[in-house]
GROMACS .gro file of N, CA and C in nm:
model
  300
    1MET      N    1   2.214   0.589   2.248
    1MET     CA    2   2.091   0.534   2.302
    1MET      C    3   2.126   0.447   2.423
    2ASN      N    4   2.042   0.448   2.518
    2ASN     CA    5   2.060   0.373   2.641
    2ASN      C    6   2.068   0.223   2.612
    3ILE      N    7   2.160   0.154   2.675
    3ILE     CA    8   2.179   0.010   2.652
    3ILE      C    9   2.055  -0.071   2.690
    4ILE      N   10   1.982  -0.026   2.791
    4ILE     CA   11   1.861  -0.095   2.833
    4ILE      C   12   1.754  -0.086   2.724
    5VAL      N   13   1.742   0.030   2.663
    5VAL     CA   14   1.644   0.050   2.556
    5VAL      C   15   1.679  -0.037   2.436
    6VAL      N   16   1.808  -0.039   2.400
    6VAL     CA   17   1.853  -0.121   2.288
    6VAL      C   18   1.823  -0.269   2.316
    7THR      N   19   1.851  -0.313   2.436
    7THR     CA   20   1.825  -0.452   2.474
    7THR      C   21   1.676  -0.483   2.466
    8LEU      N   22   1.592  -0.392   2.513
    8LEU     CA   23   1.448  -0.414   2.507
    8LEU      C   24   1.397  -0.418   2.363
    9ILE      N   25   1.453  -0.335   2.276
    9ILE     CA   26   1.414  -0.336   2.134
    9ILE      C   27   1.452  -0.469   2.071
   10GLU      N   28   1.572  -0.518   2.101
   10GLU     CA   29   1.614  -0.649   2.050
   10GLU      C   30   1.525  -0.760   2.105
   11GLU      N   31   1.490  -0.753   2.232
   11GLU     CA   32   1.404  -0.853   2.294
   11GLU      C   33   1.265  -0.851   2.231
   12LYS      N   34   1.216  -0.733   2.200
   12LYS     CA   35   1.085  -0.720   2.136
   12LYS      C   36   1.086  -0.787   1.999
   13LYS      N   37   1.193  -0.766   1.924
   13LYS     CA   38   1.207  -0.828   1.791
   13LYS      C   39   1.216  -0.981   1.804
   14ARG      N   40   1.299  -1.028   1.899
   14ARG     CA   41   1.315  -1.172   1.920
   14ARG      C   42   1.182  -1.236   1.961
   15ASN      N   43   1.110  -1.167   2.049
   15ASN     CA   44   0.980  -1.215   2.095
   15ASN      C   45   0.884  -1.230   1.978
   16ARG      N   46   0.879  -1.131   1.892
   16ARG     CA   47   0.788  -1.135   1.777
   16ARG      C   48   0.823  -1.250   1.683
   17GLU      N   49   0.952  -1.272   1.661
   17GLU     CA   50   0.996  -1.382   1.576
   17GLU      C   51   0.958  -1.517   1.636
   18MET      N   52   0.974  -1.530   1.766
   18MET     CA   53   0.936  -1.655   1.834
   18MET      C   54   0.785  -1.677   1.824
   19GLN      N   55   0.706  -1.571   1.840
   19GLN     CA   56   0.561  -1.584   1.827
   19GLN      C   57   0.524  -1.637   1.689
   20GLU      N   58   0.585  -1.582   1.585
   20GLU     CA   59   0.557  -1.627   1.448
   20GLU      C   60   0.597  -1.773   1.429
   21SER      N   61   0.710  -1.810   1.487
   21SER     CA   62   0.757  -1.948   1.478
   21SER      C   63   0.660  -2.044   1.549
   22TYR      N   64   0.615  -2.006   1.667
   22TYR     CA   65   0.521  -2.090   1.743
   22TYR      C   66   0.388  -2.102   1.670
   23ILE      N   67   0.340  -1.994   1.611
   23ILE     CA   68   0.214  -1.998   1.537
   23ILE      C   69   0.225  -2.095   1.420
   24THR      N   70   0.339  -2.094   1.351
   24THR     CA   71   0.362  -2.187   1.240
   24THR      C   72   0.362  -2.331   1.289
   25GLU      N   73   0.432  -2.358   1.400
   25GLU     CA   74   0.437  -2.494   1.456
   25GLU      C   75   0.298  -2.540   1.502
   26ILE      N   76   0.224  -2.452   1.566
   26ILE     CA   77   0.090  -2.487   1.615
   26ILE      C   78   0.000  -2.526   1.500
   27SER      N   79   0.010  -2.456   1.388
   27SER     CA   80  -0.076  -2.486   1.274
   27SER      C   81  -0.048  -2.624   1.213
   28LYS      N   82   0.072  -2.676   1.235
   28LYS     CA   83   0.109  -2.808   1.182
   28LYS      C   84   0.064  -2.924   1.271
   29LEU      N   85   0.034  -2.895   1.397
   29LEU     CA   86   0.003  -3.000   1.493
   29LEU      C   87  -0.148  -3.018   1.511
   30PRO      N   88  -0.191  -3.140   1.547
   30PRO     CA   89  -0.334  -3.165   1.568
   30PRO      C   90  -0.384  -3.094   1.694
   31ARG      N   91  -0.507  -3.048   1.687
   31ARG     CA   92  -0.566  -2.982   1.804
   31ARG      C   93  -0.662  -3.077   1.873
   32GLY      N   94  -0.701  -3.044   1.995
   32GLY     CA   95  -0.797  -3.125   2.068
   32GLY      C   96  -0.732  -3.212   2.174
   33SER      N   97  -0.801  -3.319   2.206
   33SER     CA   98  -0.751  -3.411   2.308
   33SER      C   99  -0.786  -3.554   2.269
   34ILE      N  100  -0.715  -3.648   2.329
   34ILE     CA  101  -0.737  -3.790   2.303
   34ILE      C  102  -0.844  -3.841   2.400
   35SER      N  103  -0.937  -3.916   2.345
   35SER     CA  104  -1.043  -3.975   2.425
   35SER      C  105  -1.050  -4.124   2.396
   36VAL      N  106  -1.066  -4.204   2.500
   36VAL     CA  107  -1.076  -4.349   2.485
   36VAL      C  108  -1.215  -4.392   2.527
   37LYS      N  109  -1.281  -4.462   2.436
   37LYS     CA  110  -1.414  -4.518   2.466
   37LYS      C  111  -1.402  -4.669   2.475
   38LYS      N  112  -1.461  -4.725   2.578
   38LYS     CA  113  -1.460  -4.869   2.592
   38LYS      C  114  -1.597  -4.920   2.548
   39ILE      N  115  -1.594  -5.000   2.443
   39ILE     CA  116  -1.717  -5.061   2.392
   39ILE      C  117  -1.696  -5.211   2.399
   40GLY      N  118  -1.775  -5.273   2.483
   40GLY     CA  119  -1.755  -5.416   2.508
   40GLY      C  120  -1.625  -5.435   2.580
   41LYS      N  121  -1.539  -5.517   2.523
   41LYS     CA  122  -1.408  -5.542   2.584
   41LYS      C  123  -1.295  -5.467   2.513
   42LYS      N  124  -1.329  -5.389   2.409
   42LYS     CA  125  -1.227  -5.319   2.331
   42LYS      C  126  -1.227  -5.170   2.362
   43ASN      N  127  -1.109  -5.111   2.351
   43ASN     CA  128  -1.093  -4.968   2.365
   43ASN      C  129  -1.078  -4.904   2.227
   44TYR      N  130  -1.147  -4.795   2.205
   44TYR     CA  131  -1.140  -4.722   2.079
   44TYR      C  132  -1.095  -4.579   2.109
   45CYS      N  133  -0.994  -4.533   2.035
   45CYS     CA  134  -0.936  -4.401   2.059
   45CYS      C  135  -0.986  -4.299   1.957
   46TYR      N  136  -1.016  -4.179   2.007
   46TYR     CA  137  -1.066  -4.070   1.924
   46TYR      C  138  -0.990  -3.942   1.954
   47LEU      N  139  -0.976  -3.859   1.853
   47LEU     CA  140  -0.924  -3.724   1.870
   47LEU      C  141  -1.045  -3.632   1.867
   48LYS      N  142  -1.067  -3.559   1.976
   48LYS     CA  143  -1.184  -3.471   1.988
   48LYS      C  144  -1.140  -3.326   1.988
   49TYR      N  145  -1.215  -3.244   1.911
   49TYR     CA  146  -1.188  -3.100   1.907
   49TYR      C  147  -1.312  -3.027   1.856
   50ARG      N  148  -1.311  -2.896   1.875
   50ARG     CA  149  -1.421  -2.811   1.829
   50ARG      C  150  -1.387  -2.749   1.695
   51ASP      N  151  -1.489  -2.739   1.610
   51ASP     CA  152  -1.478  -2.668   1.483
   51ASP      C  153  -1.595  -2.571   1.478
   52GLY      N  154  -1.573  -2.451   1.531
   52GLY     CA  155  -1.681  -2.355   1.545
   52GLY      C  156  -1.776  -2.402   1.654
   53ASP      N  157  -1.902  -2.421   1.620
   53ASP     CA  158  -2.000  -2.471   1.716
   53ASP      C  159  -2.006  -2.623   1.720
   54LYS      N  160  -1.945  -2.687   1.621
   54LYS     CA  161  -1.950  -2.833   1.612
   54LYS      C  162  -1.842  -2.898   1.698
   55PHE      N  163  -1.874  -3.014   1.750
   55PHE     CA  164  -1.780  -3.094   1.827
   55PHE      C  165  -1.742  -3.213   1.739
   56ILE      N  166  -1.616  -3.221   1.696
   56ILE     CA  167  -1.569  -3.324   1.604
   56ILE      C  168  -1.499  -3.435   1.684
   57SER      N  169  -1.528  -3.558   1.647
   57SER     CA  170  -1.465  -3.674   1.709
   57SER      C  171  -1.415  -3.765   1.597
   58LYS      N  172  -1.281  -3.769   1.577
   58LYS     CA  173  -1.221  -3.851   1.471
   58LYS      C  174  -1.164  -3.978   1.530
   59TYR      N  175  -1.197  -4.088   1.467
   59TYR     CA  176  -1.145  -4.217   1.510
   59TYR      C  177  -0.997  -4.226   1.476
   60VAL      N  178  -0.915  -4.259   1.575
   60VAL     CA  179  -0.770  -4.267   1.557
   60VAL      C  180  -0.729  -4.409   1.522
   61GLY      N  181  -0.789  -4.504   1.583
   61GLY     CA  182  -0.752  -4.643   1.562
   61GLY      C  183  -0.698  -4.702   1.691
   62ASN      N  184  -0.659  -4.825   1.685
   62ASN     CA  185  -0.610  -4.891   1.806
   62ASN      C  186  -0.462  -4.924   1.798
   63CYS      N  187  -0.394  -4.874   1.698
   63CYS     CA  188  -0.249  -4.896   1.686
   63CYS      C  189  -0.178  -4.817   1.794
   64GLU      N  190  -0.107  -4.884   1.881
   64GLU     CA  191  -0.042  -4.822   1.997
   64GLU      C  192   0.062  -4.717   1.955
   65GLN      N  193   0.142  -4.746   1.853
   65GLN     CA  194   0.245  -4.652   1.807
   65GLN      C  195   0.180  -4.524   1.754
   66LYS      N  196   0.077  -4.539   1.674
   66LYS     CA  197   0.007  -4.424   1.617
   66LYS      C  198  -0.055  -4.338   1.728
   67LEU      N  199  -0.112  -4.404   1.826
   67LEU     CA  200  -0.174  -4.334   1.937
   67LEU      C  201  -0.069  -4.257   2.019
   68ASN      N  202   0.045  -4.319   2.045
   68ASN     CA  203   0.152  -4.252   2.121
   68ASN      C  204   0.206  -4.130   2.046
   69ASP      N  205   0.222  -4.142   1.914
   69ASP     CA  206   0.267  -4.028   1.833
   69ASP      C  207   0.167  -3.914   1.840
   70LEU      N  208   0.039  -3.947   1.831
   70LEU     CA  209  -0.066  -3.846   1.836
   70LEU      C  210  -0.068  -3.777   1.973
   71LYS      N  211  -0.051  -3.854   2.079
   71LYS     CA  212  -0.047  -3.796   2.215
   71LYS      C  213   0.068  -3.698   2.227
   72ARG      N  214   0.186  -3.735   2.175
   72ARG     CA  215   0.301  -3.646   2.182
   72ARG      C  216   0.276  -3.517   2.104
   73GLN      N  217   0.213  -3.530   1.988
   73GLN     CA  218   0.183  -3.412   1.906
   73GLN      C  219   0.084  -3.320   1.976
   74VAL      N  220  -0.018  -3.377   2.037
   74VAL     CA  221  -0.117  -3.296   2.109
   74VAL      C  222  -0.051  -3.226   2.228
   75GLU      N  223   0.034  -3.297   2.301
   75GLU     CA  224   0.106  -3.236   2.415
   75GLU      C  225   0.199  -3.125   2.367
   76LYS      N  226   0.265  -3.147   2.254
   76LYS     CA  227   0.355  -3.047   2.198
   76LYS      C  228   0.277  -2.921   2.159
   77ARG      N  229   0.159  -2.940   2.099
   77ARG     CA  230   0.076  -2.826   2.062
   77ARG      C  231   0.034  -2.747   2.186
   78LYS      N  232  -0.006  -2.817   2.291
   78LYS     CA  233  -0.046  -2.748   2.415
   78LYS      C  234   0.071  -2.671   2.475
   79TYR      N  235   0.191  -2.728   2.467
   79TYR     CA  236   0.310  -2.658   2.516
   79TYR      C  237   0.333  -2.530   2.436
   80PHE      N  238   0.325  -2.539   2.303
   80PHE     CA  239   0.344  -2.422   2.219
   80PHE      C  240   0.237  -2.316   2.244
   81GLU      N  241   0.112  -2.360   2.263
   81GLU     CA  242   0.004  -2.264   2.290
   81GLU      C  243   0.028  -2.191   2.422
   82LYS      N  244   0.073  -2.263   2.524
   82LYS     CA  245   0.102  -2.201   2.653
   82LYS      C  246   0.218  -2.103   2.640
   83SER      N  247   0.322  -2.144   2.571
   83SER     CA  248   0.439  -2.058   2.552
   83SER      C  249   0.403  -1.934   2.470
   84LEU      N  250   0.318  -1.951   2.371
   84LEU     CA  251   0.275  -1.838   2.289
   84LEU      C  252   0.198  -1.737   2.372
   85LYS      N  253   0.114  -1.785   2.459
   85LYS     CA  254   0.037  -1.697   2.547
   85LYS      C  255   0.131  -1.616   2.635
   86GLU      N  256   0.234  -1.681   2.690
   86GLU     CA  257   0.332  -1.612   2.773
   86GLU      C  258   0.411  -1.509   2.693
   87LEU      N  259   0.448  -1.545   2.569
   87LEU     CA  260   0.521  -1.451   2.484
   87LEU      C  261   0.438  -1.328   2.452
   88LYS      N  262   0.309  -1.348   2.426
   88LYS     CA  263   0.222  -1.234   2.397
   88LYS      C  264   0.210  -1.140   2.516
   89ALA      N  265   0.202  -1.196   2.636
   89ALA     CA  266   0.194  -1.114   2.756
   89ALA      C  267   0.325  -1.035   2.774
   90GLU      N  268   0.437  -1.102   2.751
   90GLU     CA  269   0.568  -1.037   2.761
   90GLU      C  270   0.581  -0.926   2.657
   91TYR      N  271   0.536  -0.954   2.535
   91TYR     CA  272   0.542  -0.856   2.426
   91TYR      C  273   0.461  -0.732   2.460
   92LYS      N  274   0.348  -0.752   2.519
   92LYS     CA  275   0.261  -0.640   2.558
   92LYS      C  276   0.333  -0.550   2.658
   93ILE      N  277   0.399  -0.608   2.755
   93ILE     CA  278   0.474  -0.531   2.854
   93ILE      C  279   0.589  -0.455   2.788
   94ILE      N  280   0.664  -0.523   2.703
   94ILE     CA  281   0.777  -0.459   2.636
   94ILE      C  282   0.728  -0.344   2.547
   95SER      N  283   0.616  -0.363   2.479
   95SER     CA  284   0.562  -0.261   2.390
   95SER      C  285   0.522  -0.135   2.467
   96LYS      N  286   0.477  -0.152   2.590
   96LYS     CA  287   0.442  -0.035   2.672
   96LYS      C  288   0.566   0.045   2.710
   97ILE      N  289   0.677  -0.025   2.730
   97ILE     CA  290   0.800   0.041   2.772
   97ILE      C  291   0.872   0.104   2.652
   98VAL      N  292   0.881   0.027   2.542
   98VAL     CA  293   0.956   0.072   2.425
   98VAL      C  294   0.861   0.087   2.307
   99ARG      N  295   0.856   0.203   2.253
   99ARG     CA  296   0.776   0.228   2.133
   99ARG      C  297   0.872   0.259   2.020
  100ASP      N  298   0.864   0.178   1.912
  100ASP     CA  299   0.953   0.206   1.797
  100ASP      C  300   0.877   0.215   1.668
   0.00000   0.00000   0.00000
């Protein structure tokens, strides 16, 4: 078998495994975005996201450490979602070239 075909088959398998790994990681992380509302002189932080047609707004609290952790998790989820999208596009191209 041609070395290029073998390499593409291995890449297709690796890509699929990475997609499954990213999907698992995404499911563990919070979705949505952080929103800060200023009421009077205080700031209140919320995690906002959609659940079907509903728009959910969960109060996070004003603890700075908790808020920073949540921001990192949301950013990490967005990174994984972007990477997953790229992997799916790559997988589609590889699947057109190599059928197994």
